[in-house]
XYZ file of C-alpha atoms in Angstrom:
779
model
C 62.563 24.002 13.696
C 60.247 25.854 16.341
C 60.105 28.691 18.371
C 59.924 28.477 22.467
C 58.398 30.985 25.143
C 60.765 29.617 27.800
C 64.230 29.823 29.110
C 66.467 27.418 29.765
C 70.275 26.652 31.065
C 72.851 25.914 28.644
C 76.069 25.092 29.119
C 78.789 25.987 26.413
C 82.587 26.636 26.954
C 82.284 26.694 30.696
C 79.401 29.383 30.145
C 76.200 29.174 31.881
C 73.023 30.996 30.304
C 69.968 31.267 32.588
C 66.222 31.814 31.122
C 63.471 33.079 32.461
C 60.123 32.939 31.429
C 58.491 35.829 29.735
C 55.697 36.539 27.434
C 56.278 35.172 23.900
C 56.982 38.125 21.593
C 59.280 38.997 18.245
C 63.049 39.205 19.518
C 64.455 42.563 17.607
C 67.954 42.504 19.969
C 70.654 40.125 19.953
C 71.025 40.091 23.921
C 67.553 39.345 24.469
C 67.801 36.353 22.688
C 67.626 34.323 25.878
C 65.128 36.295 27.215
C 62.596 35.955 24.521
C 62.471 32.432 23.839
C 64.238 32.626 20.454
C 66.762 29.735 21.203
C 66.251 27.777 18.542
C 65.770 23.752 20.033
C 66.162 21.063 17.446
C 65.693 20.639 13.808
C 62.013 21.153 13.365
C 60.895 23.914 11.297
C 58.893 26.929 12.567
C 57.512 30.311 11.723
C 57.681 33.752 13.058
C 58.075 37.484 11.979
C 60.550 40.526 11.648
C 58.763 43.637 12.391
C 61.472 46.317 13.895
C 64.786 46.918 14.948
C 64.698 46.471 18.594
C 65.785 48.976 21.666
C 69.038 48.676 20.073
C 70.546 48.438 16.546
C 73.165 45.805 17.207
C 74.888 46.651 14.061
C 75.403 49.777 14.716
C 79.099 50.018 14.166
C 79.433 53.476 16.012
C 77.558 51.457 19.360
C 79.423 48.359 18.559
C 82.441 48.447 16.780
C 83.031 44.760 17.293
C 79.582 43.941 15.084
C 80.234 43.975 11.506
C 77.029 43.591 9.420
C 78.840 42.203 6.640
C 76.751 42.227 3.211
C 73.652 43.892 5.201
C 74.663 47.291 3.958
C 71.263 49.001 5.107
C 71.760 47.609 8.527
C 68.851 46.385 10.711
C 65.441 47.238 8.931
C 62.845 44.689 10.662
C 65.123 42.347 12.455
C 64.512 38.960 14.339
C 67.401 37.634 16.454
C 67.950 33.764 17.366
C 70.507 31.602 18.816
C 71.459 27.901 18.399
C 74.072 25.234 19.599
C 75.216 22.402 17.471
C 74.334 18.966 19.068
C 75.728 16.889 16.100
C 78.364 18.115 13.513
C 77.969 17.988 9.941
C 76.618 20.240 7.189
C 73.845 23.045 8.016
C 71.428 24.377 5.243
C 67.755 26.117 5.832
C 65.118 27.689 3.615
C 63.698 31.254 4.526
C 60.359 31.388 3.074
C 58.753 34.801 3.103
C 54.770 34.278 4.179
C 54.311 36.888 0.967
C 56.967 35.725 -1.585
C 56.903 39.216 -3.048
C 59.038 40.322 0.230
C 62.931 40.488 0.066
C 64.221 38.692 3.103
C 68.016 38.903 4.129
C 70.071 37.135 6.763
C 73.371 37.005 8.445
C 75.157 34.187 10.903
C 78.002 35.187 13.370
C 80.148 32.561 15.509
C 81.111 30.257 16.605
C 81.007 31.029 20.196
C 80.825 34.868 19.952
C 79.061 37.353 22.251
C 76.325 40.095 21.134
C 78.714 42.748 21.534
C 81.672 41.224 19.793
C 80.026 39.700 16.653
C 82.655 39.878 14.349
C 82.213 39.012 10.821
C 79.255 37.011 9.640
C 80.107 33.584 8.580
C 77.330 33.308 6.098
C 75.623 36.658 4.938
C 72.875 37.179 2.077
C 71.606 40.593 0.583
C 70.780 39.798 -2.928
C 67.710 41.690 -3.016
C 66.093 38.749 -4.477
C 62.392 37.951 -3.569
C 61.041 34.861 -2.624
C 63.170 32.032 -0.853
C 66.220 32.774 0.526
C 68.986 30.609 2.899
C 71.999 28.110 2.881
C 71.836 25.652 0.078
C 74.122 23.453 -2.234
C 72.812 25.900 -4.813
C 74.810 28.850 -3.080
C 78.211 29.785 -4.730
C 79.483 32.185 -2.100
C 79.387 32.410 1.958
C 78.475 35.978 1.697
C 76.102 37.280 -1.355
C 75.626 41.050 -2.109
C 72.886 42.633 -3.774
C 72.249 40.908 -7.462
C 73.661 38.066 -6.459
C 72.266 34.385 -5.907
C 69.276 34.150 -3.058
C 71.328 31.542 -1.532
C 74.608 31.303 0.441
C 76.653 28.333 0.967
C 76.153 25.497 3.393
C 78.180 25.806 6.834
C 80.095 22.719 8.144
C 79.578 23.006 11.884
C 80.988 20.906 14.900
C 79.233 19.712 18.130
C 79.356 22.286 20.993
C 79.199 25.420 18.533
C 76.934 28.486 19.318
C 75.918 30.536 16.613
C 73.665 33.898 16.182
C 71.490 34.531 13.284
C 69.699 37.767 12.304
C 66.960 37.825 10.013
C 65.676 40.802 8.385
C 62.654 41.988 6.142
C 64.296 44.298 3.680
C 60.615 44.753 2.474
C 59.725 46.349 5.917
C 56.160 44.837 5.262
C 55.636 43.436 8.765
C 54.974 40.050 7.010
C 56.422 36.704 8.717
C 58.087 33.958 7.307
C 58.595 30.050 7.619
C 62.240 28.554 8.083
C 63.123 24.513 7.393
C 66.130 23.139 8.405
C 68.263 20.710 6.265
C 71.781 19.118 6.111
C 73.255 16.319 8.261
C 73.962 18.709 11.391
C 71.679 18.485 14.661
C 70.899 21.300 16.612
C 70.956 20.970 20.028
C 67.867 20.451 22.013
C 68.801 19.915 25.574
C 72.099 19.866 27.903
C 72.367 17.679 30.770
C 73.547 19.710 33.625
C 74.494 18.884 37.375
C 76.499 21.175 39.520
C 79.153 20.026 42.081
C 77.429 17.906 44.522
C 77.374 18.599 48.490
C 79.006 16.017 50.404
C 78.726 15.251 54.010
C 80.627 12.285 55.069
C 79.637 9.762 52.839
C 76.737 11.116 51.881
C 76.454 13.369 48.409
C 73.586 15.420 47.392
C 73.027 16.284 43.757
C 71.855 19.109 42.351
C 70.479 18.494 38.560
C 69.301 21.548 36.610
C 68.788 19.731 33.095
C 66.279 21.054 30.847
C 65.159 21.099 27.310
C 65.359 24.162 25.044
C 61.412 24.751 25.394
C 61.508 23.609 28.755
C 58.081 21.754 28.041
C 59.573 18.011 27.089
C 59.135 15.509 30.128
C 62.821 14.470 30.639
C 63.572 10.864 32.040
C 66.577 10.733 34.244
C 69.197 7.756 35.117
C 72.256 8.159 37.456
C 75.169 6.278 37.803
C 76.778 6.724 41.309
C 79.655 5.088 40.124
C 79.952 2.320 43.128
C 78.172 -0.304 41.606
C 75.176 -0.066 43.581
C 71.840 -1.781 43.048
C 69.697 0.083 40.819
C 66.722 1.544 43.029
C 64.422 4.312 42.517
C 66.999 6.559 43.628
C 68.532 6.007 40.396
C 65.791 8.068 38.343
C 65.281 11.009 40.910
C 66.037 14.495 39.104
C 68.297 15.602 42.177
C 69.142 12.550 44.356
C 71.229 11.854 47.242
C 73.387 8.706 47.329
C 74.815 7.145 50.246
C 78.387 5.809 49.556
C 79.791 2.783 51.632
C 83.461 3.223 51.106
C 85.826 6.198 50.572
C 87.246 6.941 47.187
C 86.655 8.992 43.567
C 83.786 8.050 42.009
C 82.741 9.048 38.350
C 78.866 9.996 38.431
C 77.076 9.926 35.156
C 73.609 11.427 34.269
C 71.876 10.165 31.257
C 68.714 12.464 30.086
C 66.330 11.652 27.500
C 63.499 13.622 26.075
C 60.098 11.788 26.485
C 57.380 13.797 25.148
C 55.017 13.972 22.130
C 57.264 16.307 20.170
C 59.655 15.727 17.362
C 62.443 15.752 19.920
C 61.052 12.389 21.428
C 63.826 9.991 22.665
C 67.128 12.335 22.170
C 69.294 11.638 24.884
C 72.501 13.475 26.416
C 74.644 12.551 29.080
C 77.017 14.485 31.371
C 79.711 13.078 33.842
C 81.373 14.591 36.855
C 83.763 12.989 39.642
C 82.334 12.748 43.204
C 85.311 12.169 46.103
C 84.249 10.517 49.213
C 87.478 10.903 52.131
C 85.589 9.836 55.429
C 85.287 6.116 56.058
C 81.462 5.345 57.093
C 80.265 2.638 58.890
C 79.742 -0.724 56.881
C 76.176 -2.325 57.857
C 75.189 -5.471 56.664
C 72.185 -7.648 56.253
C 71.662 -10.780 58.455
C 69.735 -13.766 57.015
C 68.085 -11.651 54.360
C 67.820 -13.828 51.234
C 67.644 -12.656 47.664
C 64.017 -13.972 46.793
C 61.023 -15.533 48.477
C 57.915 -16.908 47.549
C 54.893 -14.835 48.022
C 53.453 -18.143 50.906
C 56.635 -17.122 52.855
C 56.012 -16.218 56.394
C 56.762 -12.951 57.231
C 59.959 -12.352 59.474
C 61.522 -9.843 61.526
C 64.532 -7.752 59.352
C 67.974 -7.816 60.956
C 71.447 -6.241 60.275
C 74.520 -5.260 62.005
C 75.482 -3.067 63.283
C 71.930 -3.012 65.320
C 69.962 0.227 66.000
C 69.533 1.131 62.488
C 66.343 1.599 60.331
C 64.861 -0.334 57.651
C 62.764 0.800 54.815
C 61.048 -1.023 51.641
C 60.161 0.648 48.611
C 57.623 -2.005 46.894
C 58.418 -2.807 43.606
C 61.877 -0.556 43.726
C 59.855 2.751 42.453
C 57.073 2.818 45.294
C 57.046 5.198 48.531
C 59.675 4.261 51.178
C 58.182 2.538 54.089
C 59.735 2.318 57.536
C 59.432 -1.261 58.868
C 60.604 -4.002 60.792
C 59.614 -7.048 58.997
C 59.421 -8.347 55.595
C 56.310 -9.832 54.678
C 55.912 -11.727 51.295
C 52.215 -11.764 51.188
C 51.818 -7.765 51.908
C 54.485 -6.664 49.404
C 53.025 -9.248 46.704
C 55.205 -10.123 43.504
C 57.793 -8.051 42.398
C 61.203 -6.943 43.138
C 61.241 -4.602 46.728
C 63.976 -2.468 47.600
C 65.037 -3.468 51.355
C 67.631 -0.524 52.938
C 69.056 -0.344 56.081
C 70.835 3.080 57.664
C 72.927 3.276 60.306
C 74.075 6.560 61.431
C 77.445 6.780 62.843
C 77.423 6.895 67.078
C 80.326 9.472 66.724
C 79.502 11.433 63.645
C 76.185 12.145 62.761
C 76.859 12.873 59.029
C 78.230 9.372 58.348
C 75.513 7.444 57.539
C 76.291 3.428 56.770
C 73.696 1.809 54.086
C 72.856 -1.682 52.777
C 70.791 -1.858 49.947
C 69.249 -4.960 48.439
C 66.749 -5.765 46.137
C 64.600 -8.917 47.318
C 62.250 -10.651 44.641
C 58.843 -11.930 45.827
C 58.101 -14.580 43.743
C 54.397 -15.518 43.179
C 53.374 -19.211 42.984
C 53.407 -21.358 40.291
C 49.918 -21.430 38.187
C 49.379 -25.161 38.107
C 46.601 -26.963 36.382
C 45.339 -30.520 35.496
C 44.770 -31.126 31.807
C 42.503 -33.971 30.212
C 41.264 -35.175 33.322
C 37.514 -35.490 33.377
C 35.185 -35.170 36.225
C 33.559 -38.469 36.089
C 34.346 -41.863 34.422
C 33.271 -45.109 34.412
C 34.706 -48.355 35.971
C 35.123 -49.350 32.192
C 36.543 -46.186 30.966
C 40.572 -46.399 29.651
C 43.323 -45.293 31.889
C 44.285 -41.664 31.516
C 47.757 -40.364 31.522
C 48.137 -37.790 33.860
C 49.352 -34.463 32.598
C 49.912 -31.366 34.622
C 50.822 -27.624 33.770
C 53.975 -26.422 33.867
C 55.278 -30.140 33.095
C 57.381 -31.635 35.698
C 55.430 -31.979 38.894
C 54.143 -34.987 40.614
C 50.835 -36.368 41.008
C 49.103 -38.273 43.804
C 45.525 -40.209 43.752
C 44.185 -40.640 47.065
C 47.496 -39.662 48.759
C 49.631 -42.330 46.885
C 51.813 -41.398 43.948
C 50.461 -42.119 40.648
C 51.486 -41.140 36.972
C 47.714 -42.565 35.239
C 44.272 -42.325 36.401
C 43.027 -46.063 36.128
C 39.290 -46.188 36.597
C 39.270 -50.208 36.822
C 41.764 -50.234 39.338
C 40.540 -47.543 41.688
C 36.676 -48.604 41.423
C 33.787 -46.807 42.151
C 33.761 -43.744 44.490
C 35.169 -39.839 44.851
C 39.209 -39.848 44.208
C 41.382 -36.732 44.873
C 43.850 -36.142 42.285
C 46.515 -33.574 43.546
C 49.001 -32.316 41.211
C 52.393 -30.485 42.844
C 54.717 -28.484 41.115
C 57.725 -26.260 42.175
C 59.294 -23.876 39.844
C 62.843 -24.681 39.107
C 63.887 -21.078 39.163
C 62.113 -19.637 42.126
C 61.772 -22.663 44.152
C 58.100 -21.891 44.783
C 55.645 -24.878 45.077
C 52.092 -24.794 44.354
C 49.265 -27.367 43.741
C 45.816 -28.050 42.390
C 43.272 -30.705 43.501
C 40.629 -32.420 41.146
C 37.877 -34.971 42.519
C 37.027 -37.289 40.293
C 34.086 -39.460 40.451
C 34.162 -43.248 39.438
C 30.639 -44.447 39.293
C 28.455 -47.281 38.362
C 26.781 -46.228 35.344
C 23.107 -44.981 35.954
C 20.010 -46.236 34.307
C 18.999 -43.476 32.046
C 15.168 -42.534 31.046
C 13.315 -39.943 29.557
C 10.554 -38.422 31.647
C 7.616 -36.449 31.000
C 7.055 -37.343 27.295
C 4.368 -38.861 25.992
C 4.186 -41.593 22.984
C 1.683 -39.415 21.083
C 1.318 -35.728 20.410
C -0.759 -33.818 18.026
C 0.943 -31.645 15.729
C -0.740 -28.453 17.568
C 0.401 -29.262 21.119
C 2.421 -26.974 23.084
C 6.635 -27.513 23.165
C 7.336 -29.963 26.077
C 10.875 -29.370 27.966
C 12.480 -32.293 28.084
C 13.474 -33.849 31.173
C 15.591 -37.260 31.533
C 16.996 -39.249 34.967
C 19.716 -38.584 36.046
C 19.745 -35.033 35.446
C 22.883 -33.601 33.580
C 22.810 -35.167 30.266
C 21.702 -33.750 26.820
C 18.853 -34.697 24.318
C 18.975 -35.341 20.431
C 15.748 -35.362 18.348
C 16.355 -37.046 15.331
C 20.180 -36.655 15.815
C 19.898 -32.638 16.252
C 20.627 -31.461 19.948
C 17.324 -29.669 21.368
C 16.004 -28.671 24.810
C 12.241 -29.146 23.799
C 10.211 -31.481 22.111
C 7.911 -29.368 20.116
C 5.447 -30.942 17.770
C 4.580 -27.859 15.725
C 7.632 -27.564 14.642
C 8.536 -31.400 14.027
C 5.693 -32.079 12.007
C 3.737 -34.814 11.556
C 5.865 -38.411 11.776
C 7.946 -40.379 14.274
C 10.513 -38.568 16.094
C 13.261 -40.529 18.151
C 14.297 -38.628 21.095
C 17.704 -39.856 22.974
C 19.052 -38.839 26.154
C 22.739 -39.521 26.889
C 24.868 -38.422 29.895
C 27.668 -38.344 27.432
C 30.252 -40.072 29.922
C 31.097 -42.922 27.853
C 29.685 -45.553 29.741
C 25.734 -45.064 30.418
C 23.360 -46.578 27.506
C 21.115 -43.501 26.004
C 17.662 -43.812 26.757
C 15.286 -43.628 23.423
C 12.079 -43.039 22.765
C 9.978 -42.782 19.556
C 7.352 -40.369 19.913
C 4.740 -39.993 17.192
C 3.037 -36.378 15.972
C -0.368 -37.220 14.707
C -1.990 -34.702 12.426
C -4.711 -32.610 13.634
C -8.218 -33.760 12.236
C -9.383 -32.316 8.877
C -12.576 -30.255 9.206
C -15.089 -28.617 6.408
C -18.310 -27.183 6.972
C -21.210 -28.857 4.607
C -23.978 -26.480 4.290
C -22.876 -23.225 5.031
C -22.371 -20.404 2.511
C -20.159 -17.398 2.676
C -23.538 -15.251 2.581
C -27.118 -15.083 2.883
C -30.212 -12.936 2.845
C -32.473 -12.035 5.617
C -35.510 -14.502 5.606
C -38.342 -13.496 7.915
C -41.263 -14.195 5.598
C -43.301 -16.452 6.107
C -41.380 -17.360 9.406
C -37.804 -17.054 10.552
C -35.523 -19.577 8.531
C -32.643 -21.205 10.696
C -29.968 -22.939 8.925
C -28.833 -26.169 10.827
C -24.782 -26.015 11.140
C -23.210 -29.394 10.197
C -19.387 -30.168 9.478
C -17.369 -33.463 8.664
C -16.360 -35.158 10.622
C -19.580 -35.123 12.649
C -19.514 -34.995 16.388
C -18.142 -31.390 17.004
C -19.793 -28.361 18.496
C -20.178 -25.222 16.831
C -19.916 -21.525 18.334
C -21.713 -18.419 16.537
C -19.938 -15.289 17.530
C -18.310 -16.927 20.752
C -21.941 -18.675 21.568
C -22.736 -21.927 21.658
C -25.425 -22.896 18.876
C -26.282 -25.589 16.604
C -28.170 -23.302 13.874
C -27.566 -20.047 12.168
C -30.497 -17.792 12.247
C -31.563 -15.882 9.092
C -33.703 -13.453 10.954
C -31.042 -10.338 11.520
C -28.736 -9.173 9.018
C -24.832 -8.680 10.408
C -21.545 -10.670 10.464
C -21.325 -14.093 12.390
C -18.099 -15.912 13.044
C -19.062 -19.487 13.081
C -16.266 -21.864 14.701
C -16.329 -25.571 14.578
C -14.413 -27.113 16.938
C -13.619 -31.209 16.965
C -11.811 -33.824 19.064
C -10.803 -36.981 17.315
C -11.945 -39.653 19.993
C -9.179 -41.761 18.722
C -6.041 -39.509 18.767
C -7.533 -36.767 21.063
C -6.028 -34.406 18.477
C -8.249 -31.316 18.150
C -8.605 -28.701 15.217
C -11.311 -26.048 14.641
C -12.377 -24.265 11.480
C -13.693 -20.969 11.097
C -16.050 -19.098 8.580
C -17.357 -15.800 8.485
C -20.950 -15.729 7.692
C -22.723 -12.594 5.912
C -26.334 -12.321 6.195
C -27.281 -9.530 4.000
C -30.444 -7.254 4.748
C -33.165 -7.829 2.166
C -33.438 -4.500 -0.323
C -35.935 -1.821 0.898
C -38.393 -1.184 -1.895
C -40.698 1.469 -2.313
C -43.831 2.138 -5.214
C -43.432 5.490 -6.537
C -46.300 7.294 -7.720
C -48.394 4.810 -7.374
C -51.852 5.871 -5.335
C -54.453 3.198 -3.455
C -57.297 4.284 -5.769
C -58.022 5.315 -9.301
C -61.451 6.077 -11.100
C -62.063 3.304 -13.920
C -61.808 6.609 -16.516
C -58.153 7.312 -15.308
C -55.429 7.323 -18.131
C -52.913 4.333 -18.054
C -49.169 5.308 -16.458
C -45.848 3.414 -16.036
C -45.264 1.594 -12.805
C -42.077 2.718 -10.655
C -40.321 1.959 -7.689
C -37.138 2.054 -5.850
C -34.436 0.936 -6.205
C -35.030 0.677 -10.080
C -34.209 -2.413 -12.091
C -37.001 -4.925 -10.762
C -40.152 -6.135 -12.107
C -43.975 -5.560 -11.788
C -47.030 -7.887 -11.684
C -50.597 -6.512 -11.557
C -52.646 -9.407 -10.673
C -50.144 -11.847 -11.405
C -49.348 -10.780 -14.763
C -46.248 -9.373 -15.649
C -47.061 -5.756 -16.511
C -45.432 -2.322 -16.984
C -48.243 -0.176 -16.729
C -51.505 0.202 -14.504
C -54.566 0.870 -16.581
C -57.573 1.529 -14.538
C -59.615 1.508 -17.937
C -58.629 -1.771 -18.877
C -58.613 -3.736 -15.605
C -61.841 -2.452 -14.721
C -63.310 -1.510 -11.538
C -62.474 -3.439 -8.617
C -59.432 -4.402 -6.300
C -56.307 -5.382 -7.872
C -52.696 -6.145 -6.496
C -49.554 -4.411 -7.782
C -46.304 -6.619 -6.888
C -42.734 -5.216 -6.841
C -39.973 -7.744 -7.011
C -35.903 -6.722 -7.033
C -32.921 -8.270 -6.383
C -29.810 -6.402 -5.550
C -26.186 -6.939 -5.775
C -26.065 -9.444 -2.903
C -28.814 -11.597 -4.836
C -31.104 -10.863 -2.074
C -34.807 -10.254 -3.252
C -37.271 -8.513 -1.501
C -41.003 -7.858 -2.949
C -43.644 -5.284 -2.279
C -47.530 -5.280 -2.590
C -50.251 -2.656 -3.031
C -53.498 -2.958 -3.203
C -55.128 -0.570 -5.536
C -58.972 0.078 -5.996
C -60.454 1.121 -9.544
C -63.773 3.034 -8.725
C -66.606 3.319 -11.038
C -68.029 6.437 -12.098
C -70.937 7.751 -10.696
C -74.575 6.990 -11.976
C -76.345 10.404 -13.014
C -79.889 11.007 -13.569
C -81.969 14.265 -14.317
C -85.067 14.310 -12.303
C -87.033 17.378 -13.304
C -85.675 18.433 -16.630
C -87.810 17.383 -19.402
C -86.954 17.308 -23.123
C -89.135 20.465 -24.144
C -90.283 23.403 -22.927
C -92.436 26.592 -24.189
C -90.774 29.631 -24.016
C -93.256 30.862 -21.680
C -92.943 27.970 -19.766
C -91.859 29.205 -15.882
C -88.053 29.020 -14.649
C -87.225 26.279 -12.239
C -84.472 24.800 -10.306
C -82.816 22.066 -12.046
C -82.096 18.737 -10.302
C -80.587 15.142 -10.543
C -79.306 12.393 -8.458
C -77.200 12.031 -7.483
C -77.369 15.559 -5.392
C -74.557 17.682 -5.212
C -73.344 18.252 -8.718
C -73.122 21.200 -10.936
C -75.286 22.255 -13.877
C -73.868 24.061 -16.987
C -76.360 25.283 -19.653
C -74.838 25.872 -22.838
C -71.345 25.568 -20.987
C -72.263 28.093 -18.397
C -72.680 27.406 -14.843
C -76.228 27.652 -13.733
C -78.695 26.389 -11.097
C -82.274 27.231 -12.723
C -83.763 26.937 -16.186
C -85.472 29.916 -17.680
C -87.122 29.350 -20.629
C -88.008 32.845 -21.277
C -84.240 33.911 -20.915
C -82.711 30.967 -22.835
C -84.632 31.624 -25.582
C -86.261 29.323 -28.438
C -84.085 26.731 -29.761
C -81.776 23.669 -28.733
C -80.367 24.079 -25.120
C -77.670 21.864 -23.886
C -78.037 20.908 -20.043
C -74.880 19.226 -18.633
C -74.722 17.875 -15.175
C -71.393 16.706 -13.572
C -71.279 15.036 -10.324
C -67.778 14.036 -7.960
C -68.422 11.014 -5.808
C -66.527 10.279 -2.394
C -63.708 8.163 -4.218
C -63.165 11.287 -6.731
C -64.383 9.743 -9.562
C -66.262 12.463 -11.844
C -69.163 11.673 -14.240
C -71.476 13.822 -16.647
C -74.832 13.625 -18.241
C -76.032 15.907 -21.128
C -79.487 16.576 -22.255
C -80.659 18.445 -25.159
C -84.128 20.752 -24.325
C -86.058 22.172 -26.781
C -87.703 25.720 -26.086
C -90.721 25.972 -28.621
C -93.095 28.889 -29.113
C -96.647 28.697 -27.758
C -99.562 26.965 -29.906
C -102.035 28.868 -31.696
C -105.183 27.713 -29.946
C -108.886 28.103 -31.761
C -111.871 26.938 -29.687
C -114.317 25.454 -31.873
C -118.253 25.324 -31.579
C -117.952 27.548 -28.564
C -120.137 30.812 -28.916
C -119.663 33.809 -27.186
C -122.712 33.297 -24.817
C -125.338 31.017 -24.095
C -128.829 30.811 -22.369
C -128.923 29.506 -19.111
C -131.131 26.535 -20.297
C -128.855 25.787 -23.488
C -127.701 22.258 -23.736
C -124.598 21.229 -22.518
C -122.017 20.539 -25.056
C -118.677 18.998 -25.118
C -115.535 21.661 -25.356
C -113.528 21.211 -28.563
C -110.558 23.332 -29.820
C -107.330 23.189 -31.997
C -105.223 21.786 -32.002
C -106.717 18.987 -30.233
C -105.384 17.205 -27.051
C -105.088 19.717 -24.433
C -107.257 20.245 -21.313
C -109.667 22.669 -20.567
C -110.831 24.651 -17.574
C -113.822 26.396 -16.858
C -113.444 29.181 -13.917
C -110.225 27.136 -12.909
C -111.796 24.083 -12.762
C -110.831 21.012 -15.084
C -113.851 20.329 -17.312
């Protein structure tokens, strides 16, 4: 079950209990059951709480001596009061499960059909003192259980219409709630259908309906049977309708109310009836000429009835809004059943209204169609049995009845086939028309398709005459001829109108291969070649006769003068098939390696030391005067000009060579010009000189510019002359010079004095070989 927060009207034993909406709260008083939403509605379980004793303690024997607390010796501790009504009799059980199973819950039930001030003795009571689940169960052994007994009391046997009060008490006073679930075969009331005594004016009865569910939240569906066999209209489903009776009498009015909601009580139905008496004879109007049904294409007509002077209304599709009208127009109303009402007010008693109601059906025209009939036929096509839906209609061809369509009989032209059908139930008729052409088979042709294509040609959209047919290529449906997809070979193209009479057009189309091309003398890579002149490679390919482009420009050769990447394309069109093809090759022209001698001078002196030749990048070979070498040896090579060459091949197999002329210069030729081999110690000092001039002198390893015998002293003196020429070549010459003592000279035969007239004589001295002077003059 579930608890509800609304009040409702419940009819029980002639009493009405009125509810008004209040804020939901735990009900601790019996008399507030109907004011706090504690009416138990249906057998759906619910959760609640017992948290106090309310404004009054209903089990206080002094205040309410007619209320027995039964087994509840402690009275109310934390109580919650409820009421429920039996809808369907049977056995009733339930379980009360505390949210905290350590709590001790008790309960008592009073009834049936008692009041809160005179409850009497409980029909079921349980005060077992046991924690956990309690309730009514087949496991119970007694209707009333005191402390120490079973937590369950025996089930109740209940009868439809009985009302009971129930109090659930939390003995543990924990303010912790509980859940209740219902069992057994009995059903608790969900709602009560109620309507009071209708107001009757002449023959018009107005009904007041106050039906409601226990929670007042479900949608109710009403249906009234006014007891006079009147036509069912939208008025039969109104909650509080007004009905006009056509004759006096007593009628049993029945209200059937059904719960229509998404809760657990969906579909529950209850019924209530009440007699209504009509004493005044009302006027009896009647329709004039209104049929029970019409076809939707029937013309509109004016409504008429007797006596005249009343008002016509129509409710489209019975439940639509009433419209005051003077005409019935099937086309405007549309398919469906429409309620036509004519009311006539008595001229002598304005409360007396005569009414006649008729439900008139507007039928849609039947949907008809012709089956199995093509739009085109050939004169030679076989006869076609005419078939229409729904079956049972009739055919005409060009206005003449027919059952078959015979192309041979009808002949060429457009023929109008009409199928007519009348619905046997509604008598509504409808027709459908189909124009069928019988034509002389046209000659089909494939247009715009060549006999041959290259396998590189773009797709061609297939077209044929006359239009409207379909194509197949090699038996496969197609809309394009695509040489690339189809491939080299013969392909059969067929165009057909698929009308069974035209001869398909056929064409065999050849897809030719593109020419096979190849470069004949073009490598993937080359080295730059600028020495001794620019090299151009003539471009050739097979088959010959095409054209070349290099990097997009038309060229017949590839120059090796410049390094880089060059895209060479050869385009060729076969003169016989006109099929074209092209091939492409990317050619790399690699730069020559950059070479440089390292440590090689332009000139050396002939006495320079030999050294290893080197260059960058390393790994190449050297030649000196065209002879392989690894060293340069000036002394061995001798004076003169010598050619040094370095050759290197890189990873791209590009080879480069550099050459350097190296001069081996001679040493300068040196000669002493004024230094003699011997000197006397008494010889005078002099400035030394040699050729070529400009060098430096050393005497005994010491730099000097003059030779002074007296200073140098007796013995061998080493004089060295060193000279470096303009080429940086240095030479030196060494000379051993002897410094000797003065010889002992002796005149021989020379007297100290002579007479003037003495004879002349030859001068002599020892050692011989010297020179003589007399008074400074050689003699």
